Short mmCIF file of C-alpha atoms in Angstrom, two decimals:
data_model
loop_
_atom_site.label_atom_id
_atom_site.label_comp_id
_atom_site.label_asym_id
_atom_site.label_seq_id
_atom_site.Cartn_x
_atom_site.Cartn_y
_atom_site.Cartn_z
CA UNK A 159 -13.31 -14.13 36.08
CA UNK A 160 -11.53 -15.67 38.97
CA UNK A 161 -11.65 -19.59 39.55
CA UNK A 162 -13.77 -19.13 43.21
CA UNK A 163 -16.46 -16.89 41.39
CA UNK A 164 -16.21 -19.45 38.97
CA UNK A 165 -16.67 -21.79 41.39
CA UNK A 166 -19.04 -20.45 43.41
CA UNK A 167 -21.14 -19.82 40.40
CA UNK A 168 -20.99 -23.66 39.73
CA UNK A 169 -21.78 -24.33 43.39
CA UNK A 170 -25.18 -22.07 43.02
CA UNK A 171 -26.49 -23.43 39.99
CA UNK A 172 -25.86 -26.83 40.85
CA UNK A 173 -29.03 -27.11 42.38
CA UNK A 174 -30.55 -25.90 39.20
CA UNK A 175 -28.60 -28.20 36.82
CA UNK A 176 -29.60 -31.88 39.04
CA UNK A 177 -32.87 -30.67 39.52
CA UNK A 178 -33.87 -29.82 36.04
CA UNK A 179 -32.02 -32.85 34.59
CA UNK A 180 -34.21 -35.31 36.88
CA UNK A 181 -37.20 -33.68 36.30
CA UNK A 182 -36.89 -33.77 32.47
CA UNK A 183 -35.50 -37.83 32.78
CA UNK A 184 -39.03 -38.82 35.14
CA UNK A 185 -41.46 -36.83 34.22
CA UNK A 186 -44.62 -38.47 32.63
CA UNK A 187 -46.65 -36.67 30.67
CA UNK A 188 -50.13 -37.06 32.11
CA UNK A 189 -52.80 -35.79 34.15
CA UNK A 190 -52.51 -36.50 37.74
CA UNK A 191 -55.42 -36.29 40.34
CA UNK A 192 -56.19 -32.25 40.35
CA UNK A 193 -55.29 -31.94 37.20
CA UNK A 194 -58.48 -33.90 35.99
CA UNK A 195 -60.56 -31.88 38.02
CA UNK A 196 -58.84 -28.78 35.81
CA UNK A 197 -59.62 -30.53 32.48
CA UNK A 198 -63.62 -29.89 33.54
CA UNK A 199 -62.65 -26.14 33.39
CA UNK A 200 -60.18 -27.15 30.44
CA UNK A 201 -63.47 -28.54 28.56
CA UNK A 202 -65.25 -25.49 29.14
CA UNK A 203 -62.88 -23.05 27.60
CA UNK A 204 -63.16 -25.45 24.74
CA UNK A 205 -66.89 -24.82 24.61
CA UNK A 206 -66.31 -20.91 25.16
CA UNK A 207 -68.94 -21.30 27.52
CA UNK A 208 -66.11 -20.61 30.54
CA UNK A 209 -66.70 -17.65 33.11
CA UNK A 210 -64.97 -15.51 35.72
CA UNK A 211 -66.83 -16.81 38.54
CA UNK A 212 -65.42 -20.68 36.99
CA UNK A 213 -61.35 -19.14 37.16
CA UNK A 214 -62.43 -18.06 40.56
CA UNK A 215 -64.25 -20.62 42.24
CA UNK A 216 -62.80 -22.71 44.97
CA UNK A 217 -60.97 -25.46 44.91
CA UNK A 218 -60.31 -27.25 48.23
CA UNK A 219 -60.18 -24.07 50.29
CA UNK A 220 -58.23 -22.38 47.20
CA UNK A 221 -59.35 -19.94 44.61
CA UNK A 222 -56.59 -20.53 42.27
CA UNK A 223 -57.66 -18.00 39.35
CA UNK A 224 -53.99 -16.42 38.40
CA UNK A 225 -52.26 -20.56 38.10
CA UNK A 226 -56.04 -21.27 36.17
CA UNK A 227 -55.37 -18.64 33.75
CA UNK A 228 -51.97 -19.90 33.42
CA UNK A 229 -52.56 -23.70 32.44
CA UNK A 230 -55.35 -22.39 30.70
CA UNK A 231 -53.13 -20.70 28.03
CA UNK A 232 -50.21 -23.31 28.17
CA UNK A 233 -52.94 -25.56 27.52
CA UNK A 234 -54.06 -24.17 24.68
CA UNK A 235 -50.97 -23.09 23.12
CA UNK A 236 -49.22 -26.70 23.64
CA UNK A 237 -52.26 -29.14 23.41
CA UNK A 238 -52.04 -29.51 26.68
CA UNK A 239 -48.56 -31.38 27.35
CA UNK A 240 -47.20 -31.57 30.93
CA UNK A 241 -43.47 -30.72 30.26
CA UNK A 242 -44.42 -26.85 29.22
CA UNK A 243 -46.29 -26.42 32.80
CA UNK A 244 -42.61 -27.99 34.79
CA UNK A 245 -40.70 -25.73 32.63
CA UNK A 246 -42.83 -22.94 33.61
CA UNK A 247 -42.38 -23.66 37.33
CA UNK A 248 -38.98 -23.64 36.97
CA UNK A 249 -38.87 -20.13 35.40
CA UNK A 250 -41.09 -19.24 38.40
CA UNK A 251 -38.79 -20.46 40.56
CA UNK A 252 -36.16 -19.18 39.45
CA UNK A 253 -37.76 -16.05 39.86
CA UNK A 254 -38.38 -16.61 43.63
CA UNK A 255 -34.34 -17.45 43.52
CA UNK A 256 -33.21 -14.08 42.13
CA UNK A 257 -36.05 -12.25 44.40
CA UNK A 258 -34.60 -14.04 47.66
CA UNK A 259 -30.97 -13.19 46.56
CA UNK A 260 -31.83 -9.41 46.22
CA UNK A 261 -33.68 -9.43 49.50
CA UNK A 262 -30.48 -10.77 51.25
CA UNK A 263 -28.29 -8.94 49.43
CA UNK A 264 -29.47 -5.96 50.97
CA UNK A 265 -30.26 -7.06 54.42
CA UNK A 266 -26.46 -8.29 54.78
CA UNK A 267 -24.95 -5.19 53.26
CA UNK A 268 -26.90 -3.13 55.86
CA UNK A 269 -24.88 -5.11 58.48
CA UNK A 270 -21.58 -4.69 55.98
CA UNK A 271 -20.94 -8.01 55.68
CA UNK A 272 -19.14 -7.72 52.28
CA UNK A 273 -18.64 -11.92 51.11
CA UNK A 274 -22.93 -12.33 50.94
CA UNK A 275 -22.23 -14.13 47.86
CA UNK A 276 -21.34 -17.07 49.94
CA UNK A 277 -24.94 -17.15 50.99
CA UNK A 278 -26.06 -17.55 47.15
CA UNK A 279 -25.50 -21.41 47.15
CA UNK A 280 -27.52 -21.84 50.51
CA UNK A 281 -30.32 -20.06 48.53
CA UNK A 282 -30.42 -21.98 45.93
CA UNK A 283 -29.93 -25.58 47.75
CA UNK A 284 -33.03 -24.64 49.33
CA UNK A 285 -34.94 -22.79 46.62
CA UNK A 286 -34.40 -26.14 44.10
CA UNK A 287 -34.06 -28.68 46.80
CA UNK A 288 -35.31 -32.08 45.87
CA UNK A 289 -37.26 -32.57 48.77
CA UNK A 290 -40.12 -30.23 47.14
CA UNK A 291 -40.26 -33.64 44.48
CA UNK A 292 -43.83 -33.67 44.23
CA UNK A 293 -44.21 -30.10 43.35
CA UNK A 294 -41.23 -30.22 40.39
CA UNK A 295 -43.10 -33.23 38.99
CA UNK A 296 -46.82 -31.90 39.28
CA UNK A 297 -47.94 -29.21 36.80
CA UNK A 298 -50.81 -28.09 38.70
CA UNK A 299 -48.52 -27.05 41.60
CA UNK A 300 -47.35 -23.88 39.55
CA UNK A 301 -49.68 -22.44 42.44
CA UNK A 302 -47.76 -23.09 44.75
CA UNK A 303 -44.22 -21.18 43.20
CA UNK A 304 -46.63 -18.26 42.19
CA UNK A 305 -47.91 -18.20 45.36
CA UNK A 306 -44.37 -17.77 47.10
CA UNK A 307 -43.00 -15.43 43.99
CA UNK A 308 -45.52 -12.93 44.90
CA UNK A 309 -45.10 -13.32 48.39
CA UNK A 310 -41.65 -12.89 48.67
CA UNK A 311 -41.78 -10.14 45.94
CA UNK A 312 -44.08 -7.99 47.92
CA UNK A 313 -42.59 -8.78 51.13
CA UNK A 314 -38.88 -7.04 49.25
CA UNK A 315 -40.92 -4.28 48.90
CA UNK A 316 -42.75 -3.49 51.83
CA UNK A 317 -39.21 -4.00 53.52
CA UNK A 318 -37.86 -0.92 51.81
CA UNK A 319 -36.96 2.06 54.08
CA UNK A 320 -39.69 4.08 52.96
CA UNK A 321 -42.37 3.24 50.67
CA UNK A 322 -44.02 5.67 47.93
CA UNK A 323 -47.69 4.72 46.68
CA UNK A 324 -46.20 3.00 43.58
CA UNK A 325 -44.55 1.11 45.85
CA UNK A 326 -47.46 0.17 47.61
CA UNK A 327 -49.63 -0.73 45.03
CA UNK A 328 -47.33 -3.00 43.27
CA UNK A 329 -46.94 -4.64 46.80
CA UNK A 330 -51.03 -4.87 47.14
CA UNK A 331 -50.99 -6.23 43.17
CA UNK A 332 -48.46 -9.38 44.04
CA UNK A 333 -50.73 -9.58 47.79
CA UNK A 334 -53.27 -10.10 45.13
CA UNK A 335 -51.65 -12.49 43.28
CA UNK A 336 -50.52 -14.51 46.30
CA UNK A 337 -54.15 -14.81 47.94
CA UNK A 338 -55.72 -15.94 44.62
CA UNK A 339 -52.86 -18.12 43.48
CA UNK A 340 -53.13 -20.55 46.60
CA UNK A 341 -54.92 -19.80 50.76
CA UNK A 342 -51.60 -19.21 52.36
CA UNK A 343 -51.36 -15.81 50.97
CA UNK A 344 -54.23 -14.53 53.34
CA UNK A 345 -51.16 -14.74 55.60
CA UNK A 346 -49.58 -12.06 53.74
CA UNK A 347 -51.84 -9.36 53.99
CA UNK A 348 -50.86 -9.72 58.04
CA UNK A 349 -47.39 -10.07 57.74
CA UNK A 350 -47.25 -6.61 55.21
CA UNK A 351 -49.13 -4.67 58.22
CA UNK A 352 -46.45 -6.07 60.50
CA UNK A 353 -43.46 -4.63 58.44
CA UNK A 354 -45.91 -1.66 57.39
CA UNK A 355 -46.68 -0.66 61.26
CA UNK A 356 -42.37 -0.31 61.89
CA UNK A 357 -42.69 2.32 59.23
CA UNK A 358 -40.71 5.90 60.42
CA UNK A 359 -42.66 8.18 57.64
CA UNK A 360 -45.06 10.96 57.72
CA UNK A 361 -47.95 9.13 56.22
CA UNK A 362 -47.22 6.00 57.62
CA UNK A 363 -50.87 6.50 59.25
CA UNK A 364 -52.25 6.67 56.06
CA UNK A 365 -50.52 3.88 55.03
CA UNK A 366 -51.40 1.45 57.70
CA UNK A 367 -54.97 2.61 57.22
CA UNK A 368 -55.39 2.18 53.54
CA UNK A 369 -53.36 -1.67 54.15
CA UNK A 370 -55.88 -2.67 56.66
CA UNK A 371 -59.30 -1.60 54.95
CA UNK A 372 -58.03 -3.28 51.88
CA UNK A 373 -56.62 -6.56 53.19
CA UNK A 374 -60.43 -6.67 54.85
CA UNK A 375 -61.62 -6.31 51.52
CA UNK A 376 -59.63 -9.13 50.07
CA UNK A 377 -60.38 -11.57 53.20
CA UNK A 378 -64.56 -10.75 52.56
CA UNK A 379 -63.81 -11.17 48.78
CA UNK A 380 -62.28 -14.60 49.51
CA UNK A 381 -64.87 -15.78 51.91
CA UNK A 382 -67.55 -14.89 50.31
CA UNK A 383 -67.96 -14.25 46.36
CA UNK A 384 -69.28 -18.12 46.60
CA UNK A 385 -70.08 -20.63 48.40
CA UNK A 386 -67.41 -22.09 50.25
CA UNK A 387 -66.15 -25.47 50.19
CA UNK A 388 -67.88 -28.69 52.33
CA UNK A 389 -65.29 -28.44 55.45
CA UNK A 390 -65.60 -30.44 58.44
CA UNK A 391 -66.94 -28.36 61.64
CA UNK A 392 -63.53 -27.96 63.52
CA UNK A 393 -63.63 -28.94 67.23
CA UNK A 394 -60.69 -27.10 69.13
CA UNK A 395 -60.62 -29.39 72.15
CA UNK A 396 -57.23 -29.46 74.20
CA UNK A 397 -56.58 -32.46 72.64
CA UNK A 398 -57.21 -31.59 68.96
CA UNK A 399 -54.83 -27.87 69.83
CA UNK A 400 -52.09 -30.49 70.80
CA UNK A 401 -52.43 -31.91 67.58
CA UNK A 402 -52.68 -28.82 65.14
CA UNK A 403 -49.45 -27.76 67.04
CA UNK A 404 -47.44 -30.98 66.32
CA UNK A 405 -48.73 -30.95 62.87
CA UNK A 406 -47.36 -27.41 62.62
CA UNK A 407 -44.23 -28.10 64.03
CA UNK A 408 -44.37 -31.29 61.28
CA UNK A 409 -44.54 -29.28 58.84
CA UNK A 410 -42.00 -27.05 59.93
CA UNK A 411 -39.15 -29.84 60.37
CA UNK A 412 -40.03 -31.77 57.34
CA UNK A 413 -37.02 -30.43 54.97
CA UNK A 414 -34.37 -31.78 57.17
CA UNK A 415 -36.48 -34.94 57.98
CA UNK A 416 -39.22 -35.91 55.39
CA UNK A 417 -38.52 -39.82 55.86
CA UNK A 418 -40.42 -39.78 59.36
CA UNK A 419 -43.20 -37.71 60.85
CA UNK A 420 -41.89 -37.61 64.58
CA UNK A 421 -38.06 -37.38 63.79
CA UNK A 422 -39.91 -34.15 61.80
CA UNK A 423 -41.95 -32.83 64.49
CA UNK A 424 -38.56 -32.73 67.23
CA UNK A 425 -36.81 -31.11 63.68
CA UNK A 426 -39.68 -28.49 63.77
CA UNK A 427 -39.87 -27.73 67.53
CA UNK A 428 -36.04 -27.33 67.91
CA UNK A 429 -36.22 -25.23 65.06
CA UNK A 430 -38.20 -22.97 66.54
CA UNK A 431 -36.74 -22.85 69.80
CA UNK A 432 -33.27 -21.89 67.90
CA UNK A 433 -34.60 -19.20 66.32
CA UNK A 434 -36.30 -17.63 68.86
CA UNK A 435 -33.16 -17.83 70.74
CA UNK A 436 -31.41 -16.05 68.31
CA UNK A 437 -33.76 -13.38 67.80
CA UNK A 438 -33.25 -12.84 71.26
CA UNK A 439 -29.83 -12.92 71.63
CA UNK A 440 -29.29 -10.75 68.19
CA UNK A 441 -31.77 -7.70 69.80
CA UNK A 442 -28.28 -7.86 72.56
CA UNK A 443 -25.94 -8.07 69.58
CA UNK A 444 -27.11 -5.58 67.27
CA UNK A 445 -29.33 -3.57 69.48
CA UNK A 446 -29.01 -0.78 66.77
CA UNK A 447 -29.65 -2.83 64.18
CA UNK A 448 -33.05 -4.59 65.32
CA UNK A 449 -35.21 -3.54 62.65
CA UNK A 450 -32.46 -5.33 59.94
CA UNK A 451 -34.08 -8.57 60.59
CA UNK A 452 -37.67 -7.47 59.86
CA UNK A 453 -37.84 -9.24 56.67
CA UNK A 454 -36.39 -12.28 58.09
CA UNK A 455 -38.46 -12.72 60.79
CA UNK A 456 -41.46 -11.81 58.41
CA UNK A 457 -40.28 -14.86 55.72
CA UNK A 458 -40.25 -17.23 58.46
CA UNK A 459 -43.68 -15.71 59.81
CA UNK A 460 -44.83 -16.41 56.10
CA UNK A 461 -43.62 -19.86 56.80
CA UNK A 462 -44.95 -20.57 60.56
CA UNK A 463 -48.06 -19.02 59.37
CA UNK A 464 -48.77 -21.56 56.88
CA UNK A 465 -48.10 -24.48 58.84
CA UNK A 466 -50.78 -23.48 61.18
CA UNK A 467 -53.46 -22.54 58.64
CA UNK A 468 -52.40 -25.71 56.50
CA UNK A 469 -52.03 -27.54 59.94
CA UNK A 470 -56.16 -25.86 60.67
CA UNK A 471 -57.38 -27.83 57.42
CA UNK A 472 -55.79 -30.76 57.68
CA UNK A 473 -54.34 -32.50 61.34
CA UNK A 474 -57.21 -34.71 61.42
CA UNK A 475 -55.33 -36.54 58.25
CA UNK A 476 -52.12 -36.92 60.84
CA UNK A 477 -47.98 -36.20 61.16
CA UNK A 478 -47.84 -37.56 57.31
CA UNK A 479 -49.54 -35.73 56.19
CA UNK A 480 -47.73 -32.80 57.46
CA UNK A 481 -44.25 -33.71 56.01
CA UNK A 482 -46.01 -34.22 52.16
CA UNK A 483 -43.31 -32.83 50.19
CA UNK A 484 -45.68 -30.33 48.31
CA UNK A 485 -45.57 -28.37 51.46
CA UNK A 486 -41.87 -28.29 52.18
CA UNK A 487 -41.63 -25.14 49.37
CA UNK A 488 -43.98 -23.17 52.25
CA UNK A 489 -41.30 -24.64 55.22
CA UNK A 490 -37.95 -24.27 53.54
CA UNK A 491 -38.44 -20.73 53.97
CA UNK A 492 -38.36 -21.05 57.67
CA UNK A 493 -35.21 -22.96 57.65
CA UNK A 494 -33.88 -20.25 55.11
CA UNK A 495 -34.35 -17.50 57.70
CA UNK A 496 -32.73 -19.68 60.49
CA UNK A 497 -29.55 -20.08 58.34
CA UNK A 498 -29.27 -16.05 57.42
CA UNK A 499 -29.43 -14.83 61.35
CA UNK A 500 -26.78 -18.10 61.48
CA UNK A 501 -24.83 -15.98 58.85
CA UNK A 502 -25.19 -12.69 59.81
CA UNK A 503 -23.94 -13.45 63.38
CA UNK A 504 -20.93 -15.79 61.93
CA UNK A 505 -20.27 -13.42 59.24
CA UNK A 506 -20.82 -9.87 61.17
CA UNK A 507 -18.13 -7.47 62.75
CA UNK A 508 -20.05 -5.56 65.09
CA UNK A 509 -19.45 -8.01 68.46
CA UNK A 510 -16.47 -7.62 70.80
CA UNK A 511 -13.70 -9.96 70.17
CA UNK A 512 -14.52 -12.77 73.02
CA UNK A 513 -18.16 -11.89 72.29
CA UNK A 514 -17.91 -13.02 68.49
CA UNK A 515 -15.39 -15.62 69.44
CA UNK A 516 -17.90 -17.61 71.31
CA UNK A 517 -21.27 -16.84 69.45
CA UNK A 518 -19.49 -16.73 66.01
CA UNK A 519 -18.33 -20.50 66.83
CA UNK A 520 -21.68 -21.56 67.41
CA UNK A 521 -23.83 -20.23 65.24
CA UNK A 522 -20.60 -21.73 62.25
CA UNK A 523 -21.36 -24.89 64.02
CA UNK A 524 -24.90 -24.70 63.77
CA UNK A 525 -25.27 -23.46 59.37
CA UNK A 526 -22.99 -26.06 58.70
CA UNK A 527 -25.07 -29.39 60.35
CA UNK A 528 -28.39 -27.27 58.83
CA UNK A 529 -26.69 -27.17 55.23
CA UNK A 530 -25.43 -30.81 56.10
CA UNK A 531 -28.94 -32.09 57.12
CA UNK A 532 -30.56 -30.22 54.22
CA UNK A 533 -28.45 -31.95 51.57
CA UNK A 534 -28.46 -35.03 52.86
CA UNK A 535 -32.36 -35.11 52.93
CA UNK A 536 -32.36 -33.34 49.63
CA UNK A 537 -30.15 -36.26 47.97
CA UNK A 538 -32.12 -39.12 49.37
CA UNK A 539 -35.20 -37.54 47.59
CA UNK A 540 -33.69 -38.42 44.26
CA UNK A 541 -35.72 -42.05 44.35
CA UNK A 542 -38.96 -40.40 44.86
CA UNK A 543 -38.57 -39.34 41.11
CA UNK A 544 -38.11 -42.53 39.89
CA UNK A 545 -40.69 -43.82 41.57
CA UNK A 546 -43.06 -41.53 40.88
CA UNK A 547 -42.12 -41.95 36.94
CA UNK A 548 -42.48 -45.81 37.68
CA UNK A 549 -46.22 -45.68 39.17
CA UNK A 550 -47.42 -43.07 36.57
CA UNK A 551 -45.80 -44.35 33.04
CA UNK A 552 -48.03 -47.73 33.00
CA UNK A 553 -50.80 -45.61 34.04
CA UNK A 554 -49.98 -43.06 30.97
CA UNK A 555 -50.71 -46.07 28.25
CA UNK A 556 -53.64 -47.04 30.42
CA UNK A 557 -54.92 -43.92 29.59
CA UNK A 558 -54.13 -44.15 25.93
CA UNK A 559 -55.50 -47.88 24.96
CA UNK A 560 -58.01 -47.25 28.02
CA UNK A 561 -57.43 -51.35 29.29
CA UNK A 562 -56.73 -51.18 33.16
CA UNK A 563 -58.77 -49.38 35.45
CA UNK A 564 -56.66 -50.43 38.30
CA UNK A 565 -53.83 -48.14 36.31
CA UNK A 566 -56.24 -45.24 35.99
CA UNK A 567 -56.65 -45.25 39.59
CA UNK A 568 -53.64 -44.04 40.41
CA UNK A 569 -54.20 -41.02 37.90
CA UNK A 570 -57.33 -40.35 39.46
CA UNK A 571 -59.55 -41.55 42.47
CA UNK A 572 -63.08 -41.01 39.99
CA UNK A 573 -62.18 -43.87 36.92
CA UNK A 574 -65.34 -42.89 35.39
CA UNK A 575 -65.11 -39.17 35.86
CA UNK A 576 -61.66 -39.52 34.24
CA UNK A 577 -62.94 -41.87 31.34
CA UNK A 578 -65.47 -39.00 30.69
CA UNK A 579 -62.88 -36.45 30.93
CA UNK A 580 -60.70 -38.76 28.63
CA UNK A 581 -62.90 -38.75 25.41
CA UNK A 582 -62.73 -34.58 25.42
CA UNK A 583 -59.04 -35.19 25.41
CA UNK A 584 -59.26 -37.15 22.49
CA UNK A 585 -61.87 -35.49 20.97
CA UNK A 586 -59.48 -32.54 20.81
CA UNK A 587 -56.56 -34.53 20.28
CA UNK A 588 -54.81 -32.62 23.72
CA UNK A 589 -52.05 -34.49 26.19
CA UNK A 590 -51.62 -38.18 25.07
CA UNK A 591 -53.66 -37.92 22.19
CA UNK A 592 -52.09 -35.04 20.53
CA UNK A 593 -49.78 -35.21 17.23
#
């Protein structure tokens, strides 16, 4: 093997390596906030008195049954014990690493751009960035990862030249997976028709047909197999649309700035406005080559979309709440879509010489400060672990001795629910009371 592939192999995992090495040096083995609403289903399973309407009942606006059924069975099978749930949402992303790498793989060989290795790192700074901190520390967000695996899986698929009915089904099974794993993935069953309706096949009529009556199916499913959660009655004034669009726009800018809500929301809106421009200017570029960037412009769709139906639920609670950093795995992949047109156009051979000389310069100038600005902000999320390890470890022997309710309160906002919840976990010796 030759020293750059060796190097650029060190460069890609590096990511990886920091990542997992903080999360195994601050994690604290406890339950935190959703995760005692879980141990009620937890306790049930325990009782064998659990049922399919409990592993698909709502939470928040959620039905998480697929990331249920999989704490369920770590839970069992470790006692419970936090650091087999981060490990598995590691694997998971990893997953979503090597799915995103195959997905650009073939999009930049279709424009014969032969170094796309190069593009591997960028991948992975985003997939394992450390601005996502809350999610690598947080067991219960394995919904989230799933969520984005299946997405991104079935998104590959229904970006393939033509697609068969095996095809198809696997790409309805992971559409499944995404909508019951966490909201956002209603957005998917959109998005698929999008790439579906671009389709040049003889049954593509078929196709679209079959999509659409099912992904109806799945959205009266959702809504309605029970009662839906207490939601505020939304009031679209023109005051409260201003808001739900800076909250989107938030949301969108928040892994380059996740320090400060407005810095986030002008990172968000000139995001946008660069990637529209280059879709615009790329239809001049490669006018034969339009349909290349379908699966682009659907991951960042994937991404916009879930800003604004996050953004729907929640821009009452304001900008911070936009630029938590258990939504940036939903917004990296906007920023991740911006950087491959960047590539393609820097990296491409089909624009005349003073054409590429011009664009090419700008769009190197433009991946590098996005790279830059995502490292940066990346790195300076490295004391959010430490904190967090710092405000949950007291309130781990808290929960042990059971002396400080001001320390259970930041496990939980219910102490007595959780003091409940507590005596099953030590009934059954599971988490901090296990051997």
């Amino acid at each position: 093997m030759k020293l750059k592939h060796v190097l650029l192999l060190t460069i890609t995992f590096l990511p990886l390596i920091i990542l997992s090495i903080l999360i195994f040096k601050y994690y604290v083995g406890v339950p935190f906030w959703d995760e005692w609403d879980f141990i009620g289903l937890l306790q049930k399973s325990y009782l064998s008195n659990i049922n399919f309407s409990d592993l698909l009942s709502y939470h928040n606006e959620h039905r998480p049954f697929f990331p249920r059924l999989i704490l369920l069975g770590l839970a069992h099978l470790t006692g419970y014990r936090i650091l087999p749930e981060l490990i598995v949402n590691l694997i998971i992303a990893t997953g979503i690493f090597i799915s995103l790498t195959y997905l650009f793989k073939t999009i930049f060989s279709a424009f014969k751009i032969k170094n796309y290795l190069l593009f591997y790192p960028v991948i992975s700074l985003v997939v394992f960035s450390l601005t996502q901190w809350e999610n690598w520390l947080w067991g219960w967000q394995v919904q989230i990862f799933l969520n984005l695996l299946a997405v991104i899986s079935g998104l590959k698929i229904l970006s393939l030249r033509k697609i068969k009915s095996g095809n198809l089904l696997i790409s309805i099974f992971l559409g499944i997976v995404a909508t019951f794993s966490f909201a956002n993935g209603l957005i998917y069953w959109i998005i698929g028709l999008f790439l579906l309706n671009f389709k040049k096949q003889n049954n593509k009529k078929n196709i679209l047909i079959f999509w659409s009556v099912f992904s109806i199916g799945i959205f009266i499913l959702y809504t309605h197999l029970s009662s839906s959660p207490a939601t505020m009655k939304e009031d679209f004034s023109v005051q409260n649309i201003i808001l739900l669009v800076f909250y989107t726009l938030a949301f969108i800018g928040a892994p380059l700035v996740s320090m400060n809500a407005v810095a986030a929301f002008m990172a968000g809106l000139t995001g946008v406005i660069l990637f529209l421009y280059l879709i615009w200017i790329s239809r001049k570029i490669f006018s034969h080559k339009q349909k290349l960037f379908l699966p682009i412009i659907a991951l960042s769709g994937y991404s916009l979309g879930s800003a604004f139906l996050t953004g729907i639920g929640r821009y009452r609670l304001g900008l911070l709440q936009a630029i938590s950093s258990r939504y940036i795995s939903f917004s990296n992949l906007f920023w991740l879509s911006l950087l491959a047109i960047l590539f393609i156009i820097k990296e491409g051979n089909l624009m005349k010489h003073r054409q590429k000389k011009k664009t090419g310069s700008i769009a190197r100038m433009s991946y590098l400060i996005l790279i830059l600005g995502l490292i940066i902000n990346s790195v300076l999320r490295i004391h959010n672990f430490s904190k967090q390890y710092h405000n949950l470890a007291p309130a781990r022997q808290a929960l042990i001795y059971e002396n400080n309710d001001e320390l259970l309160g930041r496990l939980y906002h219910n102490v007595e629910d959780l003091k409940s919840k507590r005596e099953f976990l030590k009934k059954y010796k599971l988490n901090v009371f296990a051997d």
